[in-house]
Coordinates of C-alpha atoms in Angstrom, one line a residue:
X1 CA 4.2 5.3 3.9
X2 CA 4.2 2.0 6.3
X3 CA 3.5 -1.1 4.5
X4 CA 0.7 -2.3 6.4
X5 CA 0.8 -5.8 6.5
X6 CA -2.3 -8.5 6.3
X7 CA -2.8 -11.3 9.6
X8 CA -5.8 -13.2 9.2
X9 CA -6.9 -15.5 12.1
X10 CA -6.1 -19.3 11.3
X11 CA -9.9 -20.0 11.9
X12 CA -11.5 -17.2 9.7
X13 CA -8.8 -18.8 7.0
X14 CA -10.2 -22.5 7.5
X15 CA -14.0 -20.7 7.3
X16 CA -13.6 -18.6 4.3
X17 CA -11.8 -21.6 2.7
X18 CA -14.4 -23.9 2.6
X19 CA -17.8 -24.6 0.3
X20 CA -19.8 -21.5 -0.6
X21 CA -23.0 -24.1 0.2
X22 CA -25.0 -21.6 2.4
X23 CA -23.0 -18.4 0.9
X24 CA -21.2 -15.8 2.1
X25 CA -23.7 -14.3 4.3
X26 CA -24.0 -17.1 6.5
X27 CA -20.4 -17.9 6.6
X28 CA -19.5 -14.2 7.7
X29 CA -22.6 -15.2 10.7
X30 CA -21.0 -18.4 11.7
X31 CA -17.5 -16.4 12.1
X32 CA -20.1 -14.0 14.1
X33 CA -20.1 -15.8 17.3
X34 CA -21.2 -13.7 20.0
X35 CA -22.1 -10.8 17.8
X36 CA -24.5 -12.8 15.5
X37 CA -27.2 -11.5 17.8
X38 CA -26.4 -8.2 16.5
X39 CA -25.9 -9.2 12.7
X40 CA -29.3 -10.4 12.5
X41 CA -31.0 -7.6 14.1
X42 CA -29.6 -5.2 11.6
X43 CA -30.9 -7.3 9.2
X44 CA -34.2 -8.0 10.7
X45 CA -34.6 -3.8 11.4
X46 CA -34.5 -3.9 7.2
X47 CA -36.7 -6.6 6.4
X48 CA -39.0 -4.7 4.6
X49 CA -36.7 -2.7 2.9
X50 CA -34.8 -4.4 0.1
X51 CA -32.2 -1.9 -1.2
X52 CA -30.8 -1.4 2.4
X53 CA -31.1 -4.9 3.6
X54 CA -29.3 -6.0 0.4
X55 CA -27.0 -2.8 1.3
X56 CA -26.2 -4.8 5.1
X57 CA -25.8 -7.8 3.5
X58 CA -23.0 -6.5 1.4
X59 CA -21.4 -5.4 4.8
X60 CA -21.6 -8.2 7.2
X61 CA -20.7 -10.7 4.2
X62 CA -17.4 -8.9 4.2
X63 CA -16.7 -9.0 7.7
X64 CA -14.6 -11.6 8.0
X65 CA -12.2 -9.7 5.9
X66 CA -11.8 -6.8 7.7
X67 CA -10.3 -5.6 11.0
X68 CA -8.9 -2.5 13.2
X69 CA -5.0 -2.0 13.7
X70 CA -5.5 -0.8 17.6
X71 CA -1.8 0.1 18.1
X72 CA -1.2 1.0 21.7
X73 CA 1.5 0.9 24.3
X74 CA 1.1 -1.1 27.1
X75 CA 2.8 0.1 30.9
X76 CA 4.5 -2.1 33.2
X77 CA 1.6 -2.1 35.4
X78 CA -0.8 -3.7 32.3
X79 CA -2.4 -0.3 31.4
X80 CA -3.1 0.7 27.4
X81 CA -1.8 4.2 26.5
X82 CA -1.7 6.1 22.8
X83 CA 0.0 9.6 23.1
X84 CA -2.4 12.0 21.5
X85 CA -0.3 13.8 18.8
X86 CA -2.6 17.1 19.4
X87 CA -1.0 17.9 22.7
X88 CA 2.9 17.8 20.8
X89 CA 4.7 20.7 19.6
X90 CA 6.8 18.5 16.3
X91 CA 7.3 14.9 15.5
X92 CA 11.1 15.2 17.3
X93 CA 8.6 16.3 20.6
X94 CA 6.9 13.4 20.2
X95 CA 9.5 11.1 19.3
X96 CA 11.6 11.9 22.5
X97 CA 8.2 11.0 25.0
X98 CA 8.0 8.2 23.1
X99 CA 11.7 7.2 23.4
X100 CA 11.3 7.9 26.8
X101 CA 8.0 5.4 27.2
X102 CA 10.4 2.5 26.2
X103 CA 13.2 3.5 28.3
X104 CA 10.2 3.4 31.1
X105 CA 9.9 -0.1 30.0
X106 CA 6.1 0.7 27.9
X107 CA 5.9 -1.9 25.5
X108 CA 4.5 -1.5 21.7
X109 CA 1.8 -3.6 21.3
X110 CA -0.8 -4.2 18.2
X111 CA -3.9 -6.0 18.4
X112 CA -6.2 -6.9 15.7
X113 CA -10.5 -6.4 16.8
X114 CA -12.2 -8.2 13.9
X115 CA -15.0 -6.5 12.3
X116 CA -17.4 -9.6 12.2
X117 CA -16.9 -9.9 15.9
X118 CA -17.4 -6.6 17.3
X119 CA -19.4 -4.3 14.9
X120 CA -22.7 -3.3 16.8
X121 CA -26.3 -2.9 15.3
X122 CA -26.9 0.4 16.0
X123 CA -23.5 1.8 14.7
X124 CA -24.1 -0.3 11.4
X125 CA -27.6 0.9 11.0
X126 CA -26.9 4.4 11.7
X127 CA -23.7 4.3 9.0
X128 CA -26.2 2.5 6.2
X129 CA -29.0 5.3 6.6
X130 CA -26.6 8.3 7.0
X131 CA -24.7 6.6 3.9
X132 CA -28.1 6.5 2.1
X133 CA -28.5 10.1 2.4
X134 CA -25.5 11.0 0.9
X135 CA -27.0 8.9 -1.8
X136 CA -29.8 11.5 -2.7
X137 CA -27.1 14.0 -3.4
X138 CA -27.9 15.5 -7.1
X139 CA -24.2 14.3 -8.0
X140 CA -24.5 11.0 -6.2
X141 CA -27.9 9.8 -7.3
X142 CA -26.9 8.3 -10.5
X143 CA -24.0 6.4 -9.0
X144 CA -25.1 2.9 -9.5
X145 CA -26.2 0.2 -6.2
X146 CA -22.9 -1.7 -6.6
X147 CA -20.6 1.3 -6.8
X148 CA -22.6 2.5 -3.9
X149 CA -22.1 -0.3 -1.9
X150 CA -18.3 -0.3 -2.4
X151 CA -17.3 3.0 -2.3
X152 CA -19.8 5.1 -0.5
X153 CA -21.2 2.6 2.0
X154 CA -18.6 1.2 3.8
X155 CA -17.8 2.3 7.6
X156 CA -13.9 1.7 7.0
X157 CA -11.5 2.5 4.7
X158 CA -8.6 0.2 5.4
X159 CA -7.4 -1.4 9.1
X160 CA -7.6 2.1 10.7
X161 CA -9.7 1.9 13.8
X162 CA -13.5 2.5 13.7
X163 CA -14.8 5.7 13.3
X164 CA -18.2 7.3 14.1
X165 CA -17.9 10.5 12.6
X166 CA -19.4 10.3 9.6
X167 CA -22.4 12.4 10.4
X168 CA -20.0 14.7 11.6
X169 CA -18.6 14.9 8.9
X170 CA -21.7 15.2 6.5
X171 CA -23.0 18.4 8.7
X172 CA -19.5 20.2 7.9
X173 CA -19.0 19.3 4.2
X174 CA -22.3 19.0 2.7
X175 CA -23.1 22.6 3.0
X176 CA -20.2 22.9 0.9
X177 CA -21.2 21.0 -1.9
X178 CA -24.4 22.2 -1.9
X179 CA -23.5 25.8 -2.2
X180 CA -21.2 24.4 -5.1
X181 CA -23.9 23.3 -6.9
X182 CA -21.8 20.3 -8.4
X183 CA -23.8 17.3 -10.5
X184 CA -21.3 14.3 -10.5
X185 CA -18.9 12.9 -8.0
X186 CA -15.9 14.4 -10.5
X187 CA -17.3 18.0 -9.6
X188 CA -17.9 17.1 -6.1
X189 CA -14.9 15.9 -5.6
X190 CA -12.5 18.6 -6.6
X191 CA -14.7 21.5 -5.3
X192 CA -14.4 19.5 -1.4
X193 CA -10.6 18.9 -2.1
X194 CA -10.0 22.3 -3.1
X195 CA -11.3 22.7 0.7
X196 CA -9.5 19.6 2.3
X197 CA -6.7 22.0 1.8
X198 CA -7.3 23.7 4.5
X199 CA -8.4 20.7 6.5
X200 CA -5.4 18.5 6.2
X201 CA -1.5 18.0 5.3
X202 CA 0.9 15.6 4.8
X203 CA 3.5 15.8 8.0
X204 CA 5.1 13.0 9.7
X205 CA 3.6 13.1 13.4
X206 CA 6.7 10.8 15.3
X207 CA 4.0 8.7 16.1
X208 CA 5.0 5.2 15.2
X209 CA 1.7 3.8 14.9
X210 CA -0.8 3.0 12.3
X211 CA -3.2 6.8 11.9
X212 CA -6.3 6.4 13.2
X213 CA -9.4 8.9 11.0
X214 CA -9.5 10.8 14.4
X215 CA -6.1 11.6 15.2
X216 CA -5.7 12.7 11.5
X217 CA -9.0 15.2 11.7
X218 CA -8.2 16.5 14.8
X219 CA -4.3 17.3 14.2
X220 CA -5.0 18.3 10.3
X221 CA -1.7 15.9 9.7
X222 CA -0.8 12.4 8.9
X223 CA 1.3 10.6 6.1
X224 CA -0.3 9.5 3.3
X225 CA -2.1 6.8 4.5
X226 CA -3.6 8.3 7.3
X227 CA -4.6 11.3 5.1
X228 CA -5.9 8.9 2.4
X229 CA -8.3 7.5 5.3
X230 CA -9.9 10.9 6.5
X231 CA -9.5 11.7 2.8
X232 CA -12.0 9.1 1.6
X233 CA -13.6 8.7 4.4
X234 CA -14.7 12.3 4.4
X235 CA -15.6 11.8 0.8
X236 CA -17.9 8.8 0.7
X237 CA -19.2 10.5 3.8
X238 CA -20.8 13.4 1.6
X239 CA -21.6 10.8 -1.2
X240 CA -18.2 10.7 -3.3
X241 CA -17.4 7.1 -4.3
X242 CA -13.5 7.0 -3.8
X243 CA -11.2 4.3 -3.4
X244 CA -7.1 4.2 -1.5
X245 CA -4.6 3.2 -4.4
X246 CA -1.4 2.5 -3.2
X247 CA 2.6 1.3 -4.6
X248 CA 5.4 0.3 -3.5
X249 CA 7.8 2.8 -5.0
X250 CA 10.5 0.9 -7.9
X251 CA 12.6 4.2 -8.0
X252 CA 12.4 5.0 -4.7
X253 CA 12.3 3.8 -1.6
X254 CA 9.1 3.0 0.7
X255 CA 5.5 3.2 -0.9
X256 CA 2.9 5.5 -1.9
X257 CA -0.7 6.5 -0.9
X258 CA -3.5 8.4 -2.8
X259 CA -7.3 8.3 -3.7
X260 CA -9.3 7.7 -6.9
X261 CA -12.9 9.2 -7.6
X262 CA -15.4 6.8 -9.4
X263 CA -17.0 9.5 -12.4
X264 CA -19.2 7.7 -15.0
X265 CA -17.7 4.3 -15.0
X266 CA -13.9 5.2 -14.8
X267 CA -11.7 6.7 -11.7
X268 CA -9.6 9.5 -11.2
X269 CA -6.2 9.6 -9.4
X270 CA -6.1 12.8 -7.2
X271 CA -4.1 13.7 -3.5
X272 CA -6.5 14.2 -0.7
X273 CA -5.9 17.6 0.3
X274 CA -2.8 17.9 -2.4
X275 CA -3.5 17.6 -6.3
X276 CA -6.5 17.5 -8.0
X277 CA -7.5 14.4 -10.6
X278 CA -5.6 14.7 -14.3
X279 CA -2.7 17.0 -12.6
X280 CA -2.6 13.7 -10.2
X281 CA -2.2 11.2 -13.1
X282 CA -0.1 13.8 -15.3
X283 CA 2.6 14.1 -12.5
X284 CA 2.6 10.0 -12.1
X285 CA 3.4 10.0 -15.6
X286 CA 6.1 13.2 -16.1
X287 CA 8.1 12.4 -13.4
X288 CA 10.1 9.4 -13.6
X289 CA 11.0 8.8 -10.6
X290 CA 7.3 8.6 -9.7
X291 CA 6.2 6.1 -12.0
X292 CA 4.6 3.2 -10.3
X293 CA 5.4 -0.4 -11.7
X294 CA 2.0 -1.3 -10.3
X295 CA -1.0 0.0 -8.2
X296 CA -3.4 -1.4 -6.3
X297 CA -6.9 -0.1 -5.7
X298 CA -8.4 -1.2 -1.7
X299 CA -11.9 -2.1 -1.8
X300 CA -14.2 -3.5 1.0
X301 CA -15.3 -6.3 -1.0
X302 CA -12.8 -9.3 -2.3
X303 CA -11.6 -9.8 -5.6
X304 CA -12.5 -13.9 -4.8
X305 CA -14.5 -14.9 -1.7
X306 CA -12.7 -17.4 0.0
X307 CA -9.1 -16.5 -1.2
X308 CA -7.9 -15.1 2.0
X309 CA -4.2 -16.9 1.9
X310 CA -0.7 -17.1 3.5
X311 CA 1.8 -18.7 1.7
X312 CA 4.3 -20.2 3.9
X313 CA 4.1 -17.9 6.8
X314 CA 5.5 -15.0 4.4
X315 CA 3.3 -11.8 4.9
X316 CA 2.3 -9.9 2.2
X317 CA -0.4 -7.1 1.1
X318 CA -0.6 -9.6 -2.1
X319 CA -1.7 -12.4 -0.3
X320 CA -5.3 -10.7 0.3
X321 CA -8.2 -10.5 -2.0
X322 CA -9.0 -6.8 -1.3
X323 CA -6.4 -5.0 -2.9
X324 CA -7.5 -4.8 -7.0
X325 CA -5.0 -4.6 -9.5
X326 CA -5.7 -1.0 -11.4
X327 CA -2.5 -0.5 -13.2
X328 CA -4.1 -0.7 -16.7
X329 CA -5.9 2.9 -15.8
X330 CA -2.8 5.3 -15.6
X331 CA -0.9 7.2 -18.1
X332 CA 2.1 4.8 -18.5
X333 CA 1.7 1.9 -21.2
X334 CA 1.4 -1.5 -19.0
X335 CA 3.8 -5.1 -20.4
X336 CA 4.0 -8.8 -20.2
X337 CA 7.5 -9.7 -18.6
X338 CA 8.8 -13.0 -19.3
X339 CA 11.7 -14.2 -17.3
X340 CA 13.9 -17.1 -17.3
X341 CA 14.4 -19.1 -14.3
X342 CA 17.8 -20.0 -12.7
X343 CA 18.5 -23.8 -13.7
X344 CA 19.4 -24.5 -10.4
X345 CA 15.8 -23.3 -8.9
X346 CA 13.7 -25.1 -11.6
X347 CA 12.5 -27.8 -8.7
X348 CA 10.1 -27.4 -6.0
X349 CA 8.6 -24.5 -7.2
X350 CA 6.0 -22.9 -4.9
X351 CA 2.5 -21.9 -6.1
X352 CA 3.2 -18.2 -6.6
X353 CA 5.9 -16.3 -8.1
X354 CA 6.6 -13.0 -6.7
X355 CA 7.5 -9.9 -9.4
X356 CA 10.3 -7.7 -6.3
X357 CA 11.3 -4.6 -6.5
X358 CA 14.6 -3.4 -4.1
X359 CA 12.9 -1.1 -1.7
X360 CA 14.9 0.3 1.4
X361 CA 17.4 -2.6 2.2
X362 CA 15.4 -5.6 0.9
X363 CA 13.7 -7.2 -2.5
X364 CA 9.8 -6.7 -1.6
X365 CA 7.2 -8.5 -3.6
X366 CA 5.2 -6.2 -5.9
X367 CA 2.6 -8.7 -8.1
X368 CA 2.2 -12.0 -8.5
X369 CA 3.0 -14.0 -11.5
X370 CA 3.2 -17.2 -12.8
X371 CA 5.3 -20.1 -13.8
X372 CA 5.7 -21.1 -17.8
X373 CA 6.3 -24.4 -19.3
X374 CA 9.4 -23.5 -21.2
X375 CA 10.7 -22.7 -17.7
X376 CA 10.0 -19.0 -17.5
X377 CA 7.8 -16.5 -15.2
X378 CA 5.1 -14.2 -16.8
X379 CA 3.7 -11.2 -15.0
X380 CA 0.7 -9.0 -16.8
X381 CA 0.0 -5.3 -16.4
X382 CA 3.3 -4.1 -15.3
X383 CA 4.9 -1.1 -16.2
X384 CA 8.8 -1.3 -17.4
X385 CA 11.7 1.0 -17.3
X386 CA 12.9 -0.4 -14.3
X387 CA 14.3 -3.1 -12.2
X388 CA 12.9 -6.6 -10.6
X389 CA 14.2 -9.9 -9.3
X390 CA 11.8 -12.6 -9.6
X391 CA 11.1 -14.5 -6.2
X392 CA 9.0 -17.5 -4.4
X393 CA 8.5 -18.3 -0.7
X394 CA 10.5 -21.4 1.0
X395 CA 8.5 -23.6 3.4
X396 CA 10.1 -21.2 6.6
X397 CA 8.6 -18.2 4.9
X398 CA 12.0 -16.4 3.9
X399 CA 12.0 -15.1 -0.3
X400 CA 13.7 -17.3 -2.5
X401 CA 15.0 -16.0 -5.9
X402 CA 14.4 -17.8 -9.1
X403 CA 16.3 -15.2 -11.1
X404 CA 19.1 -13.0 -11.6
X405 CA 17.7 -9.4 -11.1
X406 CA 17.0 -7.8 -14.4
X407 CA 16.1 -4.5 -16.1
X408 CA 13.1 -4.1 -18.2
X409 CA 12.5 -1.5 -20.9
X410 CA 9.3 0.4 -21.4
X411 CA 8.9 -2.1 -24.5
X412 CA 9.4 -5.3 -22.3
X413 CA 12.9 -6.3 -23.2
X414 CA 14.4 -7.8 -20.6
X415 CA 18.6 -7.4 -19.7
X416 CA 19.6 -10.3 -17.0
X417 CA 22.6 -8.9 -14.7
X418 CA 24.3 -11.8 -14.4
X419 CA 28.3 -10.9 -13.4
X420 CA 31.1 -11.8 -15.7
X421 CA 34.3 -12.1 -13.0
X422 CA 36.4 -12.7 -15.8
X423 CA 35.4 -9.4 -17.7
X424 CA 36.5 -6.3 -15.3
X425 CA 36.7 -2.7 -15.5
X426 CA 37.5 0.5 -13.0
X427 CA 35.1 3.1 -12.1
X428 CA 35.5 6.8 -10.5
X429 CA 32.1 7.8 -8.7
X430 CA 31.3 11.1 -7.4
X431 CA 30.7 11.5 -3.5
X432 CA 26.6 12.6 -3.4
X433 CA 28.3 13.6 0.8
X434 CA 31.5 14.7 0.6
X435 CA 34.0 13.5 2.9
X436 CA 32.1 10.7 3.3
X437 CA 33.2 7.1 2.5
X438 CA 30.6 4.9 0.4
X439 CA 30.9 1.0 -0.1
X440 CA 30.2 -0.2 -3.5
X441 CA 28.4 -3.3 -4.3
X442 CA 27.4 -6.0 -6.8
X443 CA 24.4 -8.3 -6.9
X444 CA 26.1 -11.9 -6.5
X445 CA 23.8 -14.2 -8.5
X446 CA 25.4 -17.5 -6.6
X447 CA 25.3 -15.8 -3.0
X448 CA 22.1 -14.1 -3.9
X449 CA 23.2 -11.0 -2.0
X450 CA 25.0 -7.8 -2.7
X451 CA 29.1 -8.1 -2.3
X452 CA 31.3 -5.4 -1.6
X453 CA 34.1 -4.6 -3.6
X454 CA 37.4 -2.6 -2.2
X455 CA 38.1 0.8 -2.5
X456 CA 41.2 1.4 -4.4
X457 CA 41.5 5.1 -4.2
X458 CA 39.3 7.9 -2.3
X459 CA 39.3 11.7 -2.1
X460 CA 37.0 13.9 -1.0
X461 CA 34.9 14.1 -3.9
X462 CA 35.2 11.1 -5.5
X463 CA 36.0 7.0 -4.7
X464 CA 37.7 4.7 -7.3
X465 CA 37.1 0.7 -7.7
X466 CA 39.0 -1.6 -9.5
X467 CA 38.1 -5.2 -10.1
X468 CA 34.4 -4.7 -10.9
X469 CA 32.6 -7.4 -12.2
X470 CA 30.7 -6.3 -16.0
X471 CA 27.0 -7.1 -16.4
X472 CA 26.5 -6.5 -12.9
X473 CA 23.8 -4.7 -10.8
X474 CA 25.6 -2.2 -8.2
X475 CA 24.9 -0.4 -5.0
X476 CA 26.9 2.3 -3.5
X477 CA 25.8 2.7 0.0
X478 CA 26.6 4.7 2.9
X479 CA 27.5 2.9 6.1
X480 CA 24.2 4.2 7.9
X481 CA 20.4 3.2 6.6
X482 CA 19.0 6.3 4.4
X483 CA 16.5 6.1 2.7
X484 CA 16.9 6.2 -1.5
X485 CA 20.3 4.7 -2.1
X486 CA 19.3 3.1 -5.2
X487 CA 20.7 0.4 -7.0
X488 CA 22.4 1.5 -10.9
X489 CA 24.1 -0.4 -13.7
X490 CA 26.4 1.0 -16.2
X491 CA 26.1 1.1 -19.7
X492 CA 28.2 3.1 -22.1
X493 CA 30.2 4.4 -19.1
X494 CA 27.2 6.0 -18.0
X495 CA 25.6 5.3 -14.9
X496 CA 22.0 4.0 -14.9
X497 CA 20.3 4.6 -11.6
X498 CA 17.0 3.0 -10.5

């Protein structure tokens, strides 16, 4: 999955930053501008009807948080154009045309058309009747107003583009459910994902833009996040309350996107067209090497009001309110991690520590933590048996790290990899590629970089080092960028792998 990453306008910042005095329903009109016109009038068409005008106030006060990812190219003569995946045999068809686009000289481009600005009356009053419909469903009517309001209401899921299909979708899939005769959104939900089978799969398109809930629909297949989308979006469109989790992978490299089901005060996990909840959270939990450290629920409505950050220029999916941190509800027992800081980064610490994973090529930040007295970071709710570097953000945006890279058990002991040059050993690693020539190397606590160490002996099969550095972390790469080359350590003579 593409790590989508969070741009809020300088102004809606400065707006959303200041006093509540007037709350957030008039702030989100201020930000309006133009389209206040149309903000009031869906709350003047509800005047007299105070669960639904309490139901657009929800929405328009959460505006100014929200926008659509239009990605597009752009020709030489000034004209948008988005290949439609529908009319391409494979990804590798679709990846040549659009090789070919920026060989014509087409440019990516990627705009952002905020909510609060643009959302009309009549498409918000439509999707807050049709989502009040849903409501009467036998197992939706006893999902409470708030729970409604987050995770049936809402006309998006995440930055995808704007879609009017709900009632659409409602004539398709509520016949379903009502021949189903399920009573709670648990039911409801596995009888229509049972059927989203058929609907949807996950297969890269070679599009290299963000899905959009009708490309996804009308293909039948998107990566995760695109299927999460039409996933939920179907779902809350039938009455479902479902949420997008989503990690960034510590044992493997990108991230991860699925879907939770609100059912009588607690969610479950499930895939959106894939598996179905408890086979969802069991496989999280059996399968090592899909164990998040942390996930993160997407919601319409922030965590803080006001809290929509950027902390010095470095861009983050942290750094927004609207991602909740759900880790505490899965299968795997959650820690505290306290870690020491590097003596030589004690001063001018920034205001948030970053908890980083390695993730294809780079240490990305996974939860924010903070900073101890006794010259340590603490991060809550994370899940151990794996590896993190500790980080902060200098005042050019670029990560700085406050600590050596460390291994955590499941118990929360933490081991430091901190190199001993004077302490060395030699290694013989088997080739994964045969006839293929890996470089191996060591996380460099001074450089704060991985250093490669010469080969001293290769074969087909197998490289030999000398002259490697104990207590170290390692990476043995191939020259070209793949994805899951992990990093390992080595204890016992036994190699370690994360």
């Amino acid at each position: 999955m593409r790590i989508i990453t969070y741009i809020i306008l300088s102004c809606f910042i400065a707006a959303c930053s200041q006093s509540r005095s007037g709350g957030e329903l008039e702030q989100a009109l201020k930000l309006s501008g133009e389209n206040r016109n149309a903000l009031e009038a869906v709350l003047g068409h509800y005047k007299h009807d105070s669960l639904k005008y309490r139901a657009s106030c929800f929405l328009i006060k959460n505006m100014p948080y929200h926008y659509s990812q239009e990605d597009y190219y752009l020709s030489p003569e000034g004209e948008k154009y988005r290949p439609d995946i529908c009319k391409f045999k494979n990804k590798e068809e679709l990846g040549m045309h659009c090789d070919s686009l920026t060989r014509c000289r087409y440019l990516e481009k990627h705009d952002m058309i905020y909510d609060v600005l643009s959302v009309d009356s009549s498409f918000l009053i439509k999707n807050i009747d049709l989502a009040f419909m849903a409501w009467e469903k036998p197992w939706a009517r006893d999902v409470p107003f708030d729970v409604f309001c987050t995770y049936i209401l809402p006309y998006r899921v995440q930055t995808e583009k704007i879609s009017s299909l709900r009632e659409e979708m409602m004539k398709r899939f509520l016949p379903l459910l009502d021949s189903a005769g399920v009573k709670t959104p648990l039911e409801a939900c596995v009888a229509l994902n049972e059927h989203l089978k058929s609907v949807v799969r996950y297969q890269e398109t070679g599009l290299p833009f963000y899905p959009t809930i009708e490309e996804t629909y009308r293909s039948g297949i998107s990566r995760c996040d695109g299927i999460c989308n039409l996933g939920t979006y179907i779902m809350r469109a039938v009455g479902i309350p479902v949420a997008v989790d989503f990690t960034i992978w510590p044992k493997m490299d990108l991230g991860h996107s699925w879907c939770a089901v609100w059912n009588n005060r607690r969610f479950y996990s499930f895939g959106p067209g894939e598996d179905q909840p408890e086979v969802h959270a069991r496989m999280f939990s059996q399968k090592r090497h899909r164990r998040p450290a942390k996930v993160y629920r997407y919601q319409f409505n922030p965590l803080h009001y006001g809290k929509i950050s950027s902390t010095g220029g470095y861009q983050t999916f942290l750094n927004t309110p609207l991602w909740r941190d759900v880790t505490h509800e899965y299968l795997d027992k959650t820690i505290e991690i306290e870690v020491p800081i590097l003596d030589k980064e004690k001063n001018n610490l920034h205001d948030k520590a970053y908890l980083c994973v390695h993730n294809y090529y780079e240490w990305k930040p996974l939860a924010v933590g903070s900073y101890l007295e006794n010259g340590m970071c603490s991060f809550k709710n994370v899940v151990g048996d794996n590896i993190f570097m500790v980080a902060d953000v200098t005042d050019n945006g670029a990560l700085r790290y406050l600590t050596a890279p460390f291994y955590v058990s499941p118990n929360g002991e933490v081991h430091l990899f901190i190199p001993q040059p004077e302490q060395k050993f030699s290694y013989t690693f088997d080739k994964k590629k045969r006839n293929r020539d890996y470089t191996l190397h060591y996380w460099d606590v001074d450089r704060k970089s991985f250093v490669s160490i010469p080969c001293k002996s290769s074969t087909d099969s197998t490289q030999t080092y000398e002259q490697i550095p104990e207590n170290a972390l390692y990476w043995l790469t191939l020259p070209e960028r793949i994805v899951n080359q992990r990093m390992f350590f080595i204890e016992q003579d036994t190699i370690r792998r994360y």
